[in-house]
């Protein structure tokens, strides 16, 4: 029998660990669960196609209104110079 598998050997791996092996194995599982919860909290819900189309149309309308206002201000400035 190899010496590393011999349980009667005084240099067994369990005696070399800083704490008993039963307390070491759970930390990885706890960290994994914590990371899953964090990732789930950070995920944004996907936008449906209808909501996306509505939002794009609203954004386009706001942009058109902004451009119209700029053109009116430019026209008013040009007419006051003349």
PDB file of N, CA, C and O in Angstrom:
ATOM      1  N   UNK A   1       0.846  -1.173   0.000  1.00  0.00           N
ATOM      2  CA  UNK A   1       0.000   0.000   0.000  1.00  0.00           C
ATOM      3  C   UNK A   1       0.894   1.239   0.000  1.00  0.00           C
ATOM      4  O   UNK A   1       1.815   1.343   0.802  1.00  0.00           O
ATOM      5  N   UNK A   2       0.590   2.233  -0.875  1.00  0.00           N
ATOM      6  CA  UNK A   2       1.401   3.452  -0.900  1.00  0.00           C
ATOM      7  C   UNK A   2       1.273   4.225   0.407  1.00  0.00           C
ATOM      8  O   UNK A   2       0.238   4.196   1.058  1.00  0.00           O
ATOM      9  N   UNK A   3       2.313   4.930   0.817  1.00  0.00           N
ATOM     10  CA  UNK A   3       2.289   5.615   2.122  1.00  0.00           C
ATOM     11  C   UNK A   3       1.239   6.723   2.192  1.00  0.00           C
ATOM     12  O   UNK A   3       0.718   7.018   3.253  1.00  0.00           O
ATOM     13  N   UNK A   4       0.893   7.377   1.051  1.00  0.00           N
ATOM     14  CA  UNK A   4      -0.069   8.467   1.135  1.00  0.00           C
ATOM     15  C   UNK A   4      -1.487   7.970   1.397  1.00  0.00           C
ATOM     16  O   UNK A   4      -2.343   8.723   1.838  1.00  0.00           O
ATOM     17  N   UNK A   5      -1.763   6.680   1.123  1.00  0.00           N
ATOM     18  CA  UNK A   5      -3.089   6.121   1.364  1.00  0.00           C
ATOM     19  C   UNK A   5      -3.172   5.372   2.679  1.00  0.00           C
ATOM     20  O   UNK A   5      -4.243   4.973   3.098  1.00  0.00           O
ATOM     21  N   UNK A   6      -2.090   5.195   3.327  1.00  0.00           N
ATOM     22  CA  UNK A   6      -2.054   4.470   4.587  1.00  0.00           C
ATOM     23  C   UNK A   6      -2.596   5.364   5.691  1.00  0.00           C
ATOM     24  O   UNK A   6      -2.034   6.402   6.006  1.00  0.00           O
ATOM     25  N   UNK A   7      -3.723   4.975   6.288  1.00  0.00           N
ATOM     26  CA  UNK A   7      -4.362   5.806   7.302  1.00  0.00           C
ATOM     27  C   UNK A   7      -3.625   5.761   8.635  1.00  0.00           C
ATOM     28  O   UNK A   7      -3.850   6.607   9.497  1.00  0.00           O
ATOM     29  N   UNK A   8      -2.760   4.801   8.827  1.00  0.00           N
ATOM     30  CA  UNK A   8      -2.022   4.716  10.084  1.00  0.00           C
ATOM     31  C   UNK A   8      -0.768   5.569  10.058  1.00  0.00           C
ATOM     32  O   UNK A   8      -0.103   5.733  11.071  1.00  0.00           O
ATOM     33  N   UNK A   9      -0.460   6.147   8.927  1.00  0.00           N
ATOM     34  CA  UNK A   9       0.734   6.971   8.797  1.00  0.00           C
ATOM     35  C   UNK A   9       0.559   8.271   9.572  1.00  0.00           C
ATOM     36  O   UNK A   9      -0.494   8.896   9.513  1.00  0.00           O
ATOM     37  N   UNK A  10       1.569   8.713  10.322  1.00  0.00           N
ATOM     38  CA  UNK A  10       1.433   9.960  11.090  1.00  0.00           C
ATOM     39  C   UNK A  10       1.360  11.196  10.199  1.00  0.00           C
ATOM     40  O   UNK A  10       0.879  12.236  10.613  1.00  0.00           O
ATOM     41  N   UNK A  11       1.795  11.103   8.945  1.00  0.00           N
ATOM     42  CA  UNK A  11       1.755  12.260   8.055  1.00  0.00           C
ATOM     43  C   UNK A  11       0.562  12.169   7.101  1.00  0.00           C
ATOM     44  O   UNK A  11       0.713  12.288   5.904  1.00  0.00           O
ATOM     45  N   UNK A  12      -0.603  11.910   7.636  1.00  0.00           N
ATOM     46  CA  UNK A  12      -1.782  11.838   6.778  1.00  0.00           C
ATOM     47  C   UNK A  12      -2.187  13.244   6.350  1.00  0.00           C
ATOM     48  O   UNK A  12      -1.870  14.235   6.999  1.00  0.00           O
ATOM     49  N   UNK A  13      -2.909  13.357   5.256  1.00  0.00           N
ATOM     50  CA  UNK A  13      -3.258  14.668   4.704  1.00  0.00           C
ATOM     51  C   UNK A  13      -4.242  15.413   5.599  1.00  0.00           C
ATOM     52  O   UNK A  13      -4.238  16.638   5.638  1.00  0.00           O
ATOM     53  N   UNK A  14      -5.092  14.711   6.329  1.00  0.00           N
ATOM     54  CA  UNK A  14      -6.063  15.371   7.193  1.00  0.00           C
ATOM     55  C   UNK A  14      -5.379  16.113   8.331  1.00  0.00           C
ATOM     56  O   UNK A  14      -5.847  17.171   8.755  1.00  0.00           O
ATOM     57  N   UNK A  15      -4.268  15.597   8.833  1.00  0.00           N
ATOM     58  CA  UNK A  15      -3.586  16.273   9.933  1.00  0.00           C
ATOM     59  C   UNK A  15      -2.801  17.482   9.450  1.00  0.00           C
ATOM     60  O   UNK A  15      -2.412  18.326  10.241  1.00  0.00           O
ATOM     61  N   UNK A  16      -2.563  17.606   8.144  1.00  0.00           N
ATOM     62  CA  UNK A  16      -1.810  18.727   7.620  1.00  0.00           C
ATOM     63  C   UNK A  16      -2.699  19.922   7.304  1.00  0.00           C
ATOM     64  O   UNK A  16      -2.214  21.028   7.116  1.00  0.00           O
ATOM     65  N   UNK A  17      -3.996  19.732   7.219  1.00  0.00           N
ATOM     66  CA  UNK A  17      -4.909  20.831   6.921  1.00  0.00           C
ATOM     67  C   UNK A  17      -5.091  21.720   8.145  1.00  0.00           C
ATOM     68  O   UNK A  17      -5.047  21.231   9.275  1.00  0.00           O
ATOM     69  N   UNK A  18      -5.316  23.018   7.968  1.00  0.00           N
ATOM     70  CA  UNK A  18      -5.487  23.908   9.112  1.00  0.00           C
ATOM     71  C   UNK A  18      -6.772  23.642   9.894  1.00  0.00           C
ATOM     72  O   UNK A  18      -6.827  23.870  11.084  1.00  0.00           O
ATOM     73  N   UNK A  19      -7.817  23.154   9.232  1.00  0.00           N
ATOM     74  CA  UNK A  19      -9.044  22.789   9.928  1.00  0.00           C
ATOM     75  C   UNK A  19      -9.564  21.488   9.352  1.00  0.00           C
ATOM     76  O   UNK A  19      -9.143  21.073   8.278  1.00  0.00           O
ATOM     77  N   UNK A  20     -10.495  20.880  10.013  1.00  0.00           N
ATOM     78  CA  UNK A  20     -10.991  19.579   9.547  1.00  0.00           C
ATOM     79  C   UNK A  20     -11.586  19.677   8.137  1.00  0.00           C
ATOM     80  O   UNK A  20     -12.148  20.703   7.768  1.00  0.00           O
ATOM     81  N   UNK A  21     -11.471  18.624   7.334  1.00  0.00           N
ATOM     82  CA  UNK A  21     -11.946  18.663   5.952  1.00  0.00           C
ATOM     83  C   UNK A  21     -13.453  18.864   5.827  1.00  0.00           C
ATOM     84  O   UNK A  21     -13.929  19.330   4.815  1.00  0.00           O
ATOM     85  N   UNK A  22     -14.225  18.551   6.844  1.00  0.00           N
ATOM     86  CA  UNK A  22     -15.672  18.706   6.750  1.00  0.00           C
ATOM     87  C   UNK A  22     -16.087  20.178   6.684  1.00  0.00           C
ATOM     88  O   UNK A  22     -17.153  20.493   6.180  1.00  0.00           O
ATOM     89  N   UNK A  23     -15.261  21.094   7.153  1.00  0.00           N
ATOM     90  CA  UNK A  23     -15.610  22.509   7.115  1.00  0.00           C
ATOM     91  C   UNK A  23     -15.125  23.199   5.851  1.00  0.00           C
ATOM     92  O   UNK A  23     -15.493  24.321   5.583  1.00  0.00           O
ATOM     93  N   UNK A  24     -14.299  22.555   5.055  1.00  0.00           N
ATOM     94  CA  UNK A  24     -13.695  23.196   3.886  1.00  0.00           C
ATOM     95  C   UNK A  24     -14.539  23.105   2.624  1.00  0.00           C
ATOM     96  O   UNK A  24     -14.434  23.954   1.757  1.00  0.00           O
ATOM     97  N   UNK A  25     -15.364  22.106   2.471  1.00  0.00           N
ATOM     98  CA  UNK A  25     -16.022  21.839   1.207  1.00  0.00           C
ATOM     99  C   UNK A  25     -17.216  22.698   0.891  1.00  0.00           C
ATOM    100  O   UNK A  25     -17.628  22.787  -0.254  1.00  0.00           O
ATOM    101  N   UNK A  26     -17.822  23.354   1.855  1.00  0.00           N
ATOM    102  CA  UNK A  26     -19.070  24.075   1.638  1.00  0.00           C
ATOM    103  C   UNK A  26     -18.854  25.479   1.095  1.00  0.00           C
ATOM    104  O   UNK A  26     -19.765  26.057   0.499  1.00  0.00           O
ATOM    105  N   UNK A  27     -17.698  26.039   1.251  1.00  0.00           N
ATOM    106  CA  UNK A  27     -17.473  27.433   0.873  1.00  0.00           C
ATOM    107  C   UNK A  27     -17.649  27.649  -0.621  1.00  0.00           C
ATOM    108  O   UNK A  27     -18.228  28.640  -1.051  1.00  0.00           O
ATOM    109  N   UNK A  28     -17.170  26.738  -1.426  1.00  0.00           N
ATOM    110  CA  UNK A  28     -17.313  26.873  -2.877  1.00  0.00           C
ATOM    111  C   UNK A  28     -18.793  26.908  -3.266  1.00  0.00           C
ATOM    112  O   UNK A  28     -19.205  27.705  -4.096  1.00  0.00           O
ATOM    113  N   UNK A  29     -19.580  26.038  -2.657  1.00  0.00           N
ATOM    114  CA  UNK A  29     -21.023  25.996  -2.950  1.00  0.00           C
ATOM    115  C   UNK A  29     -21.701  27.290  -2.509  1.00  0.00           C
ATOM    116  O   UNK A  29     -22.533  27.845  -3.233  1.00  0.00           O
ATOM    117  N   UNK A  30     -21.341  27.809  -1.357  1.00  0.00           N
ATOM    118  CA  UNK A  30     -21.926  29.065  -0.877  1.00  0.00           C
ATOM    119  C   UNK A  30     -21.558  30.222  -1.789  1.00  0.00           C
ATOM    120  O   UNK A  30     -22.401  31.052  -2.117  1.00  0.00           O
ATOM    121  N   UNK A  31     -20.324  30.293  -2.228  1.00  0.00           N
ATOM    122  CA  UNK A  31     -19.889  31.355  -3.131  1.00  0.00           C
ATOM    123  C   UNK A  31     -20.595  31.254  -4.481  1.00  0.00           C
ATOM    124  O   UNK A  31     -20.947  32.260  -5.084  1.00  0.00           O
ATOM    125  N   UNK A  32     -20.805  30.038  -4.964  1.00  0.00           N
ATOM    126  CA  UNK A  32     -21.494  29.844  -6.230  1.00  0.00           C
ATOM    127  C   UNK A  32     -22.934  30.338  -6.138  1.00  0.00           C
ATOM    128  O   UNK A  32     -23.429  31.027  -7.029  1.00  0.00           O
ATOM    129  N   UNK A  33     -23.619  30.009  -5.051  1.00  0.00           N
ATOM    130  CA  UNK A  33     -24.997  30.463  -4.868  1.00  0.00           C
ATOM    131  C   UNK A  33     -25.069  31.983  -4.749  1.00  0.00           C
ATOM    132  O   UNK A  33     -25.967  32.623  -5.314  1.00  0.00           O
ATOM    133  N   UNK A  34     -24.123  32.560  -4.039  1.00  0.00           N
ATOM    134  CA  UNK A  34     -24.080  34.014  -3.892  1.00  0.00           C
ATOM    135  C   UNK A  34     -23.867  34.693  -5.244  1.00  0.00           C
ATOM    136  O   UNK A  34     -24.511  35.695  -5.555  1.00  0.00           O
ATOM    137  N   UNK A  35     -22.977  34.140  -6.058  1.00  0.00           N
ATOM    138  CA  UNK A  35     -22.714  34.703  -7.382  1.00  0.00           C
ATOM    139  C   UNK A  35     -23.933  34.577  -8.283  1.00  0.00           C
ATOM    140  O   UNK A  35     -24.225  35.474  -9.074  1.00  0.00           O
ATOM    141  N   UNK A  36     -24.667  33.468  -8.175  1.00  0.00           N
ATOM    142  CA  UNK A  36     -25.882  33.299  -8.969  1.00  0.00           C
ATOM    143  C   UNK A  36     -26.928  34.339  -8.600  1.00  0.00           C
ATOM    144  O   UNK A  36     -27.573  34.918  -9.471  1.00  0.00           O
ATOM    145  N   UNK A  37     -27.113  34.582  -7.313  1.00  0.00           N
ATOM    146  CA  UNK A  37     -28.089  35.578  -6.862  1.00  0.00           C
ATOM    147  C   UNK A  37     -27.701  36.971  -7.346  1.00  0.00           C
ATOM    148  O   UNK A  37     -28.538  37.752  -7.786  1.00  0.00           O
ATOM    149  N   UNK A  38     -26.420  37.278  -7.285  1.00  0.00           N
ATOM    150  CA  UNK A  38     -25.939  38.585  -7.728  1.00  0.00           C
ATOM    151  C   UNK A  38     -26.157  38.767  -9.226  1.00  0.00           C
ATOM    152  O   UNK A  38     -26.593  39.825  -9.680  1.00  0.00           O
ATOM    153  N   UNK A  39     -25.859  37.730 -10.006  1.00  0.00           N
ATOM    154  CA  UNK A  39     -26.034  37.804 -11.459  1.00  0.00           C
ATOM    155  C   UNK A  39     -27.508  37.930 -11.820  1.00  0.00           C
ATOM    156  O   UNK A  39     -27.871  38.660 -12.745  1.00  0.00           O
ATOM    157  N   UNK A  40     -28.373  37.248 -11.095  1.00  0.00           N
ATOM    158  CA  UNK A  40     -29.804  37.326 -11.376  1.00  0.00           C
ATOM    159  C   UNK A  40     -30.342  38.715 -11.058  1.00  0.00           C
ATOM    160  O   UNK A  40     -31.225  39.222 -11.762  1.00  0.00           O
ATOM    161  N   UNK A  41     -29.805  39.346 -10.036  1.00  0.00           N
ATOM    162  CA  UNK A  41     -30.258  40.691  -9.671  1.00  0.00           C
ATOM    163  C   UNK A  41     -29.801  41.723 -10.683  1.00  0.00           C
ATOM    164  O   UNK A  41     -30.472  42.727 -10.905  1.00  0.00           O
ATOM    165  N   UNK A  42     -28.680  41.487 -11.342  1.00  0.00           N
ATOM    166  CA  UNK A  42     -28.139  42.443 -12.288  1.00  0.00           C
ATOM    167  C   UNK A  42     -28.735  42.298 -13.685  1.00  0.00           C
ATOM    168  O   UNK A  42     -28.625  43.210 -14.494  1.00  0.00           O
ATOM    169  N   UNK A  43     -29.359  41.172 -13.979  1.00  0.00           N
ATOM    170  CA  UNK A  43     -29.913  40.953 -15.310  1.00  0.00           C
ATOM    171  C   UNK A  43     -31.101  41.872 -15.547  1.00  0.00           C
ATOM    172  O   UNK A  43     -31.957  42.044 -14.691  1.00  0.00           O
ATOM    173  N   UNK A  44     -31.131  42.460 -16.725  1.00  0.00           N
ATOM    174  CA  UNK A  44     -32.265  43.275 -17.107  1.00  0.00           C
ATOM    175  C   UNK A  44     -33.262  42.373 -17.825  1.00  0.00           C
ATOM    176  O   UNK A  44     -32.872  41.523 -18.613  1.00  0.00           O
ATOM    177  N   UNK A  45     -34.534  42.588 -17.588  1.00  0.00           N
ATOM    178  CA  UNK A  45     -35.509  41.786 -18.334  1.00  0.00           C
ATOM    179  C   UNK A  45     -35.491  42.188 -19.809  1.00  0.00           C
ATOM    180  O   UNK A  45     -35.313  43.366 -20.131  1.00  0.00           O
ATOM    181  N   UNK A  46     -35.663  41.225 -20.674  1.00  0.00           N
ATOM    182  CA  UNK A  46     -35.642  41.513 -22.107  1.00  0.00           C
ATOM    183  C   UNK A  46     -36.908  42.263 -22.489  1.00  0.00           C
ATOM    184  O   UNK A  46     -37.985  42.000 -21.979  1.00  0.00           O
ATOM    185  N   UNK A  47     -36.744  43.186 -23.412  1.00  0.00           N
ATOM    186  CA  UNK A  47     -37.845  44.006 -23.870  1.00  0.00           C
ATOM    187  C   UNK A  47     -38.573  43.269 -24.992  1.00  0.00           C
ATOM    188  O   UNK A  47     -37.950  42.725 -25.900  1.00  0.00           O
ATOM    189  N   UNK A  48     -39.895  43.269 -24.946  1.00  0.00           N
ATOM    190  CA  UNK A  48     -40.657  42.595 -25.991  1.00  0.00           C
ATOM    191  C   UNK A  48     -40.589  43.405 -27.279  1.00  0.00           C
ATOM    192  O   UNK A  48     -40.260  44.590 -27.274  1.00  0.00           O
ATOM    193  N   UNK A  49     -40.927  42.774 -28.371  1.00  0.00           N
ATOM    194  CA  UNK A  49     -40.844  43.423 -29.684  1.00  0.00           C
ATOM    195  C   UNK A  49     -41.803  44.617 -29.769  1.00  0.00           C
ATOM    196  O   UNK A  49     -41.460  45.655 -30.339  1.00  0.00           O
ATOM    197  N   UNK A  50     -42.990  44.489 -29.189  1.00  0.00           N
ATOM    198  CA  UNK A  50     -43.952  45.602 -29.256  1.00  0.00           C
ATOM    199  C   UNK A  50     -43.482  46.773 -28.414  1.00  0.00           C
ATOM    200  O   UNK A  50     -43.584  47.926 -28.836  1.00  0.00           O
ATOM    201  N   UNK A  51     -42.945  46.491 -27.236  1.00  0.00           N
ATOM    202  CA  UNK A  51     -42.437  47.569 -26.388  1.00  0.00           C
ATOM    203  C   UNK A  51     -41.231  48.244 -27.035  1.00  0.00           C
ATOM    204  O   UNK A  51     -41.076  49.464 -26.950  1.00  0.00           O
ATOM    205  N   UNK A  52     -40.401  47.458 -27.691  1.00  0.00           N
ATOM    206  CA  UNK A  52     -39.225  47.999 -28.363  1.00  0.00           C
ATOM    207  C   UNK A  52     -39.661  48.934 -29.495  1.00  0.00           C
ATOM    208  O   UNK A  52     -39.127  50.035 -29.630  1.00  0.00           O
ATOM    209  N   UNK A  53     -40.648  48.517 -30.272  1.00  0.00           N
ATOM    210  CA  UNK A  53     -41.127  49.347 -31.379  1.00  0.00           C
ATOM    211  C   UNK A  53     -41.743  50.644 -30.853  1.00  0.00           C
ATOM    212  O   UNK A  53     -41.515  51.722 -31.403  1.00  0.00           O
ATOM    213  N   UNK A  54     -42.512  50.543 -29.769  1.00  0.00           N
ATOM    214  CA  UNK A  54     -43.128  51.735 -29.179  1.00  0.00           C
ATOM    215  C   UNK A  54     -42.058  52.700 -28.676  1.00  0.00           C
ATOM    216  O   UNK A  54     -42.155  53.915 -28.858  1.00  0.00           O
ATOM    217  N   UNK A  55     -41.046  52.160 -28.031  1.00  0.00           N
ATOM    218  CA  UNK A  55     -39.981  53.007 -27.498  1.00  0.00           C
ATOM    219  C   UNK A  55     -39.206  53.681 -28.624  1.00  0.00           C
ATOM    220  O   UNK A  55     -38.886  54.867 -28.549  1.00  0.00           O
ATOM    221  N   UNK A  56     -38.915  52.930 -29.679  1.00  0.00           N
ATOM    222  CA  UNK A  56     -38.196  53.515 -30.819  1.00  0.00           C
ATOM    223  C   UNK A  56     -39.006  54.630 -31.457  1.00  0.00           C
ATOM    224  O   UNK A  56     -38.462  55.669 -31.836  1.00  0.00           O
ATOM    225  N   UNK A  57     -40.316  54.429 -31.595  1.00  0.00           N
ATOM    226  CA  UNK A  57     -41.177  55.458 -32.192  1.00  0.00           C
ATOM    227  C   UNK A  57     -41.224  56.700 -31.305  1.00  0.00           C
ATOM    228  O   UNK A  57     -41.145  57.829 -31.794  1.00  0.00           O
ATOM    229  N   UNK A  58     -41.320  56.510 -30.003  1.00  0.00           N
ATOM    230  CA  UNK A  58     -41.343  57.646 -29.075  1.00  0.00           C
ATOM    231  C   UNK A  58     -40.018  58.407 -29.133  1.00  0.00           C
ATOM    232  O   UNK A  58     -39.998  59.646 -29.113  1.00  0.00           O
ATOM    233  N   UNK A  59     -38.913  57.683 -29.211  1.00  0.00           N
ATOM    234  CA  UNK A  59     -37.599  58.326 -29.310  1.00  0.00           C
ATOM    235  C   UNK A  59     -37.472  59.115 -30.614  1.00  0.00           C
ATOM    236  O   UNK A  59     -36.947  60.232 -30.628  1.00  0.00           O
ATOM    237  N   UNK A  60     -37.968  58.526 -31.693  1.00  0.00           N
ATOM    238  CA  UNK A  60     -37.899  59.207 -32.986  1.00  0.00           C
ATOM    239  C   UNK A  60     -38.754  60.474 -32.968  1.00  0.00           C
ATOM    240  O   UNK A  60     -38.346  61.519 -33.501  1.00  0.00           O
ATOM    241  N   UNK A  61     -39.914  60.402 -32.355  1.00  0.00           N
ATOM    242  CA  UNK A  61     -40.795  61.573 -32.272  1.00  0.00           C
ATOM    243  C   UNK A  61     -40.136  62.678 -31.449  1.00  0.00           C
ATOM    244  O   UNK A  61     -40.190  63.857 -31.820  1.00  0.00           O
ATOM    245  N   UNK A  62     -39.500  62.311 -30.353  1.00  0.00           N
ATOM    246  CA  UNK A  62     -38.807  63.298 -29.525  1.00  0.00           C
ATOM    247  C   UNK A  62     -37.659  63.938 -30.309  1.00  0.00           C
ATOM    248  O   UNK A  62     -37.438  65.163 -30.215  1.00  0.00           O
ATOM    249  N   UNK A  63     -36.957  63.153 -31.089  1.00  0.00           N
ATOM    250  CA  UNK A  63     -35.856  63.679 -31.891  1.00  0.00           C
ATOM    251  C   UNK A  63     -36.378  64.632 -32.975  1.00  0.00           C
ATOM    252  O   UNK A  63     -35.792  65.693 -33.210  1.00  0.00           O
ATOM    253  N   UNK A  64     -37.492  64.268 -33.616  1.00  0.00           N
ATOM    254  CA  UNK A  64     -38.079  65.151 -34.631  1.00  0.00           C
ATOM    255  C   UNK A  64     -38.509  66.482 -34.015  1.00  0.00           C
ATOM    256  O   UNK A  64     -38.297  67.548 -34.606  1.00  0.00           O
ATOM    257  N   UNK A  65     -39.102  66.430 -32.834  1.00  0.00           N
ATOM    258  CA  UNK A  65     -39.531  67.663 -32.165  1.00  0.00           C
ATOM    259  C   UNK A  65     -38.317  68.529 -31.817  1.00  0.00           C
ATOM    260  O   UNK A  65     -38.357  69.758 -31.973  1.00  0.00           O
ATOM    261  N   UNK A  66     -37.264  67.905 -31.381  1.00  0.00           N
ATOM    262  CA  UNK A  66     -36.043  68.635 -31.039  1.00  0.00           C
ATOM    263  C   UNK A  66     -35.440  69.295 -32.280  1.00  0.00           C
ATOM    264  O   UNK A  66     -35.016  70.458 -32.236  1.00  0.00           O
ATOM    265  N   UNK A  67     -35.414  68.558 -33.393  1.00  0.00           N
ATOM    266  CA  UNK A  67     -34.878  69.112 -34.634  1.00  0.00           C
ATOM    267  C   UNK A  67     -35.736  70.280 -35.131  1.00  0.00           C
ATOM    268  O   UNK A  67     -35.216  71.288 -35.612  1.00  0.00           O
ATOM    269  N   UNK A  68     -37.041  70.151 -35.017  1.00  0.00           N
ATOM    270  CA  UNK A  68     -37.951  71.219 -35.452  1.00  0.00           C
ATOM    271  C   UNK A  68     -37.707  72.482 -34.629  1.00  0.00           C
ATOM    272  O   UNK A  68     -37.666  73.600 -35.165  1.00  0.00           O
ATOM    273  N   UNK A  69     -37.538  72.304 -33.329  1.00  0.00           N
ATOM    274  CA  UNK A  69     -37.292  73.448 -32.450  1.00  0.00           C
ATOM    275  C   UNK A  69     -35.976  74.138 -32.837  1.00  0.00           C
ATOM    276  O   UNK A  69     -35.896  75.369 -32.893  1.00  0.00           O
ATOM    277  N   UNK A  70     -34.932  73.366 -33.112  1.00  0.00           N
ATOM    278  CA  UNK A  70     -33.642  73.925 -33.519  1.00  0.00           C
ATOM    279  C   UNK A  70     -33.775  74.710 -34.822  1.00  0.00           C
ATOM    280  O   UNK A  70     -33.219  75.800 -34.965  1.00  0.00           O
ATOM    281  N   UNK A  71     -34.516  74.162 -35.789  1.00  0.00           N
ATOM    282  CA  UNK A  71     -34.709  74.841 -37.072  1.00  0.00           C
ATOM    283  C   UNK A  71     -35.465  76.161 -36.886  1.00  0.00           C
ATOM    284  O   UNK A  71     -35.144  77.168 -37.522  1.00  0.00           O
ATOM    285  N   UNK A  72     -36.466  76.161 -36.005  1.00  0.00           N
ATOM    286  CA  UNK A  72     -37.230  77.385 -35.743  1.00  0.00           C
ATOM    287  C   UNK A  72     -36.344  78.443 -35.099  1.00  0.00           C
ATOM    288  O   UNK A  72     -36.425  79.626 -35.424  1.00  0.00           O
ATOM    289  N   UNK A  73     -35.494  78.018 -34.158  1.00  0.00           N
ATOM    290  CA  UNK A  73     -34.587  78.966 -33.511  1.00  0.00           C
ATOM    291  C   UNK A  73     -33.586  79.515 -34.521  1.00  0.00           C
ATOM    292  O   UNK A  73     -33.270  80.717 -34.509  1.00  0.00           O
ATOM    293  N   UNK A  74     -33.092  78.663 -35.421  1.00  0.00           N
ATOM    294  CA  UNK A  74     -32.158  79.092 -36.441  1.00  0.00           C
ATOM    295  C   UNK A  74     -32.825  80.088 -37.398  1.00  0.00           C
ATOM    296  O   UNK A  74     -32.239  81.114 -37.778  1.00  0.00           O
ATOM    297  N   UNK A  75     -34.074  79.817 -37.776  1.00  0.00           N
ATOM    298  CA  UNK A  75     -34.818  80.707 -38.674  1.00  0.00           C
ATOM    299  C   UNK A  75     -35.100  82.045 -37.985  1.00  0.00           C
ATOM    300  O   UNK A  75     -35.006  83.104 -38.607  1.00  0.00           O
ATOM    301  N   UNK A  76     -35.440  82.014 -36.706  1.00  0.00           N
ATOM    302  CA  UNK A  76     -35.705  83.244 -35.971  1.00  0.00           C
ATOM    303  C   UNK A  76     -34.413  84.071 -35.841  1.00  0.00           C
ATOM    304  O   UNK A  76     -34.447  85.314 -35.954  1.00  0.00           O
ATOM    305  N   UNK A  77     -33.298  83.424 -35.621  1.00  0.00           N
ATOM    306  CA  UNK A  77     -32.026  84.136 -35.517  1.00  0.00           C
ATOM    307  C   UNK A  77     -31.636  84.737 -36.865  1.00  0.00           C
ATOM    308  O   UNK A  77     -31.117  85.853 -36.934  1.00  0.00           O
ATOM    309  N   UNK A  78     -31.890  84.046 -37.946  1.00  0.00           N
ATOM    310  CA  UNK A  78     -31.544  84.517 -39.285  1.00  0.00           C
ATOM    311  C   UNK A  78     -32.437  85.712 -39.674  1.00  0.00           C
ATOM    312  O   UNK A  78     -31.978  86.663 -40.296  1.00  0.00           O
ATOM    313  N   UNK A  79     -33.710  85.661 -39.290  1.00  0.00           N
ATOM    314  CA  UNK A  79     -34.622  86.754 -39.643  1.00  0.00           C
ATOM    315  C   UNK A  79     -34.345  88.009 -38.807  1.00  0.00           C
ATOM    316  O   UNK A  79     -34.569  89.119 -39.249  1.00  0.00           O
ATOM    317  N   UNK A  80     -33.864  87.847 -37.600  1.00  0.00           N
ATOM    318  CA  UNK A  80     -33.582  89.015 -36.765  1.00  0.00           C
ATOM    319  C   UNK A  80     -32.291  89.701 -37.185  1.00  0.00           C
ATOM    320  O   UNK A  80     -32.099  90.876 -36.918  1.00  0.00           O
ATOM    321  N   UNK A  81     -31.380  88.986 -37.829  1.00  0.00           N
ATOM    322  CA  UNK A  81     -30.138  89.578 -38.323  1.00  0.00           C
ATOM    323  C   UNK A  81     -30.380  90.453 -39.550  1.00  0.00           C
ATOM    324  O   UNK A  81     -29.710  91.438 -39.754  1.00  0.00           O
ATOM    325  N   UNK A  82     -31.336  90.078 -40.350  1.00  0.00           N
ATOM    326  CA  UNK A  82     -31.546  90.691 -41.642  1.00  0.00           C
ATOM    327  C   UNK A  82     -32.245  91.969 -41.639  1.00  0.00           C
ATOM    328  O   UNK A  82     -32.037  93.082 -41.609  1.00  0.00           O
TER     329      UNK A  82
END
